[in-house]
Amino acid sequence: MLNLERLRTLDAVARHGSVSGAADGLHVTTSAVSQQLAKLEREAGQPLLAKNGRGVRLTDAGRLLAEHAARILSQVAVAQADLEAQRGRVVGDLRISAFPTAARGLFPVALAALRVGHPQLAVCSQELEGEDGVRGVVRGDLDLAVVLDWYNKPLPMPEGMAKRALLDDIADIAVPADHPLAGSAEVDLEEFAQDEWITWPEGEFCREWLMFTLGGKGFEPRISHVAGEHHTQMALIAAGLGVGVAPRLGRGPVPDGVRVVPVRDALRRHVYAIWRADADRRPSIRAAVDALLTAGAGVSHQPGVRGG
């Protein structure tokens, strides 16, 4: 008889690609993972892992069993969701993430509402970039993630995911107060072809979007400064060191020395919640999505932010 928890351990190794990654994802020690896998190999009657340099790889039997494990665990998740739905109670644990501006702009209202409305639901939240949130949901490390894509560049989404649109967020261009375009009612992106830019780190989805979008306007931006935190970007802009993209969601007060100007052809981000389709009937997922929708509706009624 194959043990379910040991199958879960094998599935984690397959998803994370290493014993240490599986241990991190399962919140256990690497020794515990190794012990579970050794027991599973005895149950299976053949090796499931082989040494690969300093790490390990799945054997043919390991890959075959991992594929079955993924299907079995998905069916178990469906069964758990059905049982929760039958009870109709919003209880248990819920692990969620959001990209930084959504964590600032949506989580305080949404999580406070969940605490008041569903006191038996324990929510654990974290700030993660959208791509990391997607990976967390796929791996099962997260139950729900708030992610984004841009009007002209969708975020790749794996199969087996459900999603719900929360709102559309507009992004402006932030410039130093003494910039020639600081007082403009509207601007075109081409007008910043000669400026230095302050933007997100290389490899992040929003950085890729910026390069793609400005390239479509006929120029490659001169990236002078890189900062992952929005407030750091704004501080650099206030110091006169360049211009940058300033989303309205979670923006907060604009620092002295910075002006934000709307783009004539609006830069629009689509913000939505995602979760695994096999968890679709969980009342806790539905309650969290409802709370995020309510929080998003409040943001949408602020000037310059349109609901999705």
Coordinates of C-alpha atoms in Angstrom, one line a residue:
M1 CA 0.0 0.0 0.0
L2 CA 1.5 3.4 -1.0
N3 CA 1.4 6.0 1.7
L4 CA -0.3 9.3 0.8
E5 CA 2.1 11.5 2.7
R6 CA 5.1 9.8 1.0
L7 CA 3.5 10.3 -2.3
R8 CA 3.1 14.0 -1.4
T9 CA 6.8 14.1 -0.6
L10 CA 7.7 12.5 -4.0
D11 CA 5.4 15.0 -5.7
A12 CA 7.2 17.9 -3.9
V13 CA 10.6 16.6 -5.1
A14 CA 9.3 16.4 -8.7
R15 CA 7.8 19.9 -8.5
H16 CA 10.8 21.6 -6.8
G17 CA 13.5 19.7 -8.5
S18 CA 15.5 18.8 -5.4
V19 CA 15.3 17.4 -1.9
S20 CA 16.1 20.7 -0.3
G21 CA 13.5 22.5 -2.4
A22 CA 10.9 19.9 -1.4
A23 CA 11.9 20.3 2.2
D24 CA 11.4 24.1 2.0
G25 CA 8.0 23.6 0.3
L26 CA 6.8 21.1 2.8
H27 CA 8.2 23.0 5.7
V28 CA 10.2 20.0 7.0
T29 CA 13.9 19.1 7.2
T30 CA 15.8 17.5 4.3
S31 CA 16.4 14.5 6.5
A32 CA 12.6 14.0 6.9
V33 CA 12.2 14.2 3.1
S34 CA 15.0 11.6 2.6
Q35 CA 13.4 9.3 5.2
Q36 CA 10.0 9.5 3.6
L37 CA 11.5 8.8 0.1
A38 CA 13.5 5.8 1.4
K39 CA 10.3 4.3 2.9
L40 CA 8.4 5.0 -0.4
E41 CA 11.1 3.2 -2.3
R42 CA 10.7 0.1 -0.1
E43 CA 6.9 0.3 -0.7
A44 CA 7.4 0.6 -4.4
G45 CA 10.0 -2.1 -4.6
Q46 CA 12.4 -0.2 -6.8
P47 CA 14.6 3.0 -6.8
L48 CA 12.8 6.3 -7.3
L49 CA 15.8 8.6 -7.1
A50 CA 19.3 8.5 -8.5
K51 CA 22.4 10.7 -7.8
N52 CA 22.9 13.5 -10.3
G53 CA 26.1 15.4 -9.5
R54 CA 25.6 16.9 -6.1
G55 CA 21.8 16.5 -6.4
V56 CA 19.3 13.8 -7.3
R57 CA 17.1 13.1 -10.2
L58 CA 14.0 10.9 -10.6
T59 CA 14.4 7.5 -12.1
D60 CA 12.0 6.3 -14.8
A61 CA 10.0 4.6 -12.0
G62 CA 10.2 7.8 -9.9
R63 CA 8.8 9.9 -12.8
L64 CA 6.0 7.4 -13.4
L65 CA 5.0 7.3 -9.7
A66 CA 5.3 11.1 -9.5
E67 CA 2.9 11.5 -12.3
H68 CA 0.4 9.2 -10.5
A69 CA 1.1 11.1 -7.3
A70 CA 0.2 14.4 -8.8
R71 CA -3.2 13.0 -10.1
I72 CA -3.9 11.3 -6.7
L73 CA -3.1 14.5 -4.8
S74 CA -5.3 16.5 -7.1
Q75 CA -8.2 14.1 -6.6
V76 CA -7.6 14.4 -2.8
A77 CA -7.8 18.2 -3.1
V78 CA -11.1 17.9 -4.9
A79 CA -12.4 15.6 -2.2
Q80 CA -11.3 18.0 0.5
A81 CA -12.9 20.9 -1.4
D82 CA -16.2 19.0 -1.8
L83 CA -16.3 18.2 1.9
E84 CA -15.6 21.8 2.8
A85 CA -18.3 22.9 0.4
Q86 CA -20.8 20.5 1.9
R87 CA -20.1 21.9 5.4
G88 CA -20.4 25.3 3.9
R89 CA -18.2 26.8 6.6
V90 CA -15.2 29.1 6.1
V91 CA -12.7 27.6 8.4
G92 CA -9.1 26.3 8.4
D93 CA -5.9 27.8 7.0
L94 CA -5.5 29.9 3.8
R95 CA -2.2 30.9 2.4
I96 CA -2.3 33.8 -0.1
S97 CA 0.1 36.2 -1.8
A98 CA 0.0 39.4 -3.8
F99 CA 2.4 41.5 -5.8
P100 CA 3.6 44.5 -3.8
T101 CA 1.2 47.2 -4.9
A102 CA -1.8 44.9 -4.5
A103 CA -0.5 43.8 -1.1
R104 CA -0.6 47.5 -0.1
G105 CA -3.8 48.4 -2.0
L106 CA -6.0 45.4 -1.4
F107 CA -4.8 43.2 1.5
P108 CA -5.4 45.6 4.4
V109 CA -9.1 46.0 3.6
A110 CA -9.7 42.4 2.4
L111 CA -7.8 40.6 5.2
A112 CA -9.5 42.8 7.9
A113 CA -12.9 41.9 6.4
L114 CA -12.0 38.2 6.4
R115 CA -11.0 38.4 10.1
V116 CA -14.2 40.0 11.1
G117 CA -16.5 37.9 8.9
H118 CA -14.8 34.6 9.3
P119 CA -13.0 34.4 12.6
Q120 CA -12.3 30.7 12.3
L121 CA -10.3 31.2 9.1
A122 CA -6.6 31.6 9.7
V123 CA -5.1 33.6 6.8
C124 CA -1.3 33.8 6.2
S125 CA -0.3 36.3 3.6
Q126 CA 3.0 37.3 1.9
E127 CA 4.2 39.7 -0.7
L128 CA 5.4 38.0 -3.9
E129 CA 5.8 39.1 -7.5
G130 CA 3.2 37.7 -9.8
E131 CA 5.3 35.0 -11.4
D132 CA 6.4 33.7 -7.9
G133 CA 2.7 33.7 -6.9
V134 CA 1.7 31.6 -9.9
R135 CA 4.5 29.1 -9.1
G136 CA 3.5 29.0 -5.5
V137 CA -0.1 28.1 -6.4
V138 CA 1.0 25.5 -8.9
R139 CA 3.3 23.8 -6.4
G140 CA 0.6 23.9 -3.7
D141 CA 2.6 26.2 -1.4
L142 CA -0.1 28.8 -1.8
D143 CA -3.9 28.5 -2.0
L144 CA -4.5 31.8 -3.8
A145 CA -2.4 34.5 -5.4
V146 CA -3.2 38.0 -6.6
V147 CA -1.3 38.6 -9.9
L148 CA -1.3 41.0 -12.8
D149 CA -0.7 41.3 -16.5
W150 CA -0.6 44.3 -18.8
Y151 CA -3.0 45.3 -21.5
N152 CA -0.5 44.4 -24.2
K153 CA 1.4 41.6 -22.4
P154 CA -0.4 38.7 -20.7
L155 CA 1.1 36.8 -17.9
P156 CA 1.7 33.1 -18.9
M157 CA -0.7 30.9 -16.9
P158 CA -0.4 27.1 -16.5
E159 CA -3.2 24.7 -17.1
G160 CA -5.5 23.7 -14.2
M161 CA -5.9 27.2 -12.8
A162 CA -9.0 29.2 -12.1
K163 CA -9.1 33.0 -11.9
R164 CA -11.3 36.0 -11.2
A165 CA -10.8 39.6 -12.4
L166 CA -10.5 42.0 -9.5
L167 CA -10.0 45.4 -11.1
D168 CA -8.1 47.3 -13.8
D169 CA -5.3 49.6 -12.6
I170 CA -3.9 52.5 -14.5
A171 CA -0.2 53.4 -14.5
D172 CA 1.1 57.0 -15.0
I173 CA 4.6 58.3 -15.6
A174 CA 6.3 59.7 -12.5
V175 CA 8.8 62.6 -13.2
P176 CA 10.9 65.0 -11.2
A177 CA 9.0 68.2 -10.3
D178 CA 11.3 70.3 -12.5
H179 CA 10.9 68.0 -15.6
P180 CA 9.7 69.8 -18.7
L181 CA 6.6 67.6 -18.9
A182 CA 5.7 67.8 -15.2
G183 CA 2.8 70.0 -15.7
S184 CA 1.3 68.2 -18.8
A185 CA -2.3 67.1 -18.8
E186 CA -1.3 64.0 -20.8
V187 CA 1.9 62.7 -22.4
D188 CA 3.0 60.2 -25.0
L189 CA 5.6 57.6 -24.1
E190 CA 7.7 58.7 -27.1
E191 CA 8.3 62.0 -25.3
F192 CA 10.5 60.2 -22.8
A193 CA 12.9 58.7 -25.4
Q194 CA 15.8 60.8 -24.2
D195 CA 15.2 60.4 -20.4
E196 CA 16.9 58.1 -18.0
W197 CA 14.6 55.5 -16.5
I198 CA 14.2 54.0 -13.0
T199 CA 12.5 50.7 -13.1
W200 CA 12.2 47.1 -11.8
P201 CA 15.0 44.6 -11.6
E202 CA 15.9 42.6 -14.7
G203 CA 14.0 39.4 -15.1
E204 CA 10.8 40.7 -13.5
F205 CA 7.6 40.6 -15.5
C206 CA 7.0 44.3 -15.3
R207 CA 10.5 45.1 -16.4
E208 CA 10.0 42.9 -19.4
W209 CA 6.7 44.6 -20.1
L210 CA 8.4 48.1 -20.0
M211 CA 11.1 47.1 -22.4
F212 CA 8.5 45.5 -24.8
T213 CA 6.2 48.5 -24.6
L214 CA 8.8 51.2 -25.1
G215 CA 10.5 49.1 -27.9
G216 CA 7.1 49.2 -29.6
K217 CA 7.3 53.0 -29.4
G218 CA 10.5 53.0 -31.3
F219 CA 13.1 53.4 -28.6
E220 CA 15.0 51.4 -26.0
P221 CA 15.0 53.1 -22.6
R222 CA 18.2 54.0 -20.8
I223 CA 17.9 52.2 -17.5
S224 CA 20.0 54.1 -15.0
H225 CA 18.7 52.9 -11.7
V226 CA 17.0 49.6 -10.6
A227 CA 14.8 49.2 -7.5
G228 CA 12.2 46.5 -6.7
E229 CA 10.4 48.7 -4.2
H230 CA 8.0 51.3 -5.4
H231 CA 8.9 53.8 -2.7
T232 CA 12.6 53.5 -3.6
Q233 CA 11.8 54.2 -7.2
M234 CA 9.8 57.3 -6.2
A235 CA 12.6 58.6 -4.0
L236 CA 15.1 58.3 -6.8
I237 CA 12.7 60.2 -9.1
A238 CA 12.3 62.9 -6.5
A239 CA 16.1 63.3 -6.5
G240 CA 15.9 64.1 -10.2
L241 CA 17.6 60.9 -11.3
G242 CA 15.1 59.7 -13.9
V243 CA 11.5 58.9 -14.7
G244 CA 9.5 55.8 -14.1
V245 CA 6.1 54.0 -14.2
A246 CA 3.8 54.8 -11.3
P247 CA 0.8 52.4 -10.9
R248 CA -2.2 54.0 -9.0
L249 CA -3.0 50.9 -7.0
G250 CA -1.3 51.1 -3.6
R251 CA 0.5 54.3 -4.6
G252 CA -0.1 56.3 -1.5
P253 CA 0.9 60.0 -1.2
V254 CA 3.3 61.1 -4.0
P255 CA 6.6 62.4 -2.5
D256 CA 7.6 66.1 -2.6
G257 CA 9.6 66.6 -5.8
V258 CA 7.6 64.1 -7.9
R259 CA 4.8 64.7 -10.3
V260 CA 2.7 62.0 -12.0
V261 CA 1.3 62.6 -15.5
P262 CA -1.3 60.4 -17.3
V263 CA -0.4 58.7 -20.5
R264 CA -2.7 59.5 -23.4
D265 CA -3.0 55.8 -24.4
A266 CA -3.5 54.5 -20.9
L267 CA -1.1 52.0 -19.4
R268 CA -3.6 49.5 -17.9
R269 CA -2.8 46.5 -15.7
H270 CA -5.3 43.7 -15.2
V271 CA -5.4 42.5 -11.6
Y272 CA -6.9 39.1 -10.8
A273 CA -6.9 36.3 -8.2
I274 CA -5.8 32.8 -9.2
W275 CA -6.2 29.4 -7.5
R276 CA -6.0 25.8 -8.5
A277 CA -9.2 24.6 -10.2
D278 CA -9.3 21.5 -8.1
A279 CA -9.9 23.8 -5.1
D280 CA -12.6 25.8 -6.7
R281 CA -15.4 24.7 -4.3
R282 CA -13.5 25.6 -1.1
P283 CA -15.6 28.1 0.8
S284 CA -12.4 29.8 2.1
I285 CA -11.3 30.5 -1.5
R286 CA -14.6 31.9 -2.4
A287 CA -14.7 34.1 0.8
A288 CA -11.2 35.4 0.0
V289 CA -12.1 36.2 -3.6
D290 CA -15.3 38.0 -2.4
A291 CA -13.2 40.1 0.1
L292 CA -10.7 41.0 -2.6
L293 CA -13.5 42.0 -5.0
T294 CA -15.0 44.3 -2.4
A295 CA -11.6 45.8 -1.7
G296 CA -11.0 46.2 -5.4
A297 CA -14.4 47.9 -5.8
G298 CA -13.3 50.5 -3.2
V299 CA -10.1 51.2 -5.1
S300 CA -12.0 51.4 -8.4
H301 CA -14.0 54.3 -7.1
Q302 CA -10.9 56.4 -6.4
P303 CA -10.2 59.0 -9.1
G304 CA -8.4 57.6 -12.0
V305 CA -8.8 53.9 -11.2
R306 CA -11.3 51.9 -13.3
G307 CA -13.0 48.7 -12.1
G308 CA -12.5 45.5 -14.1

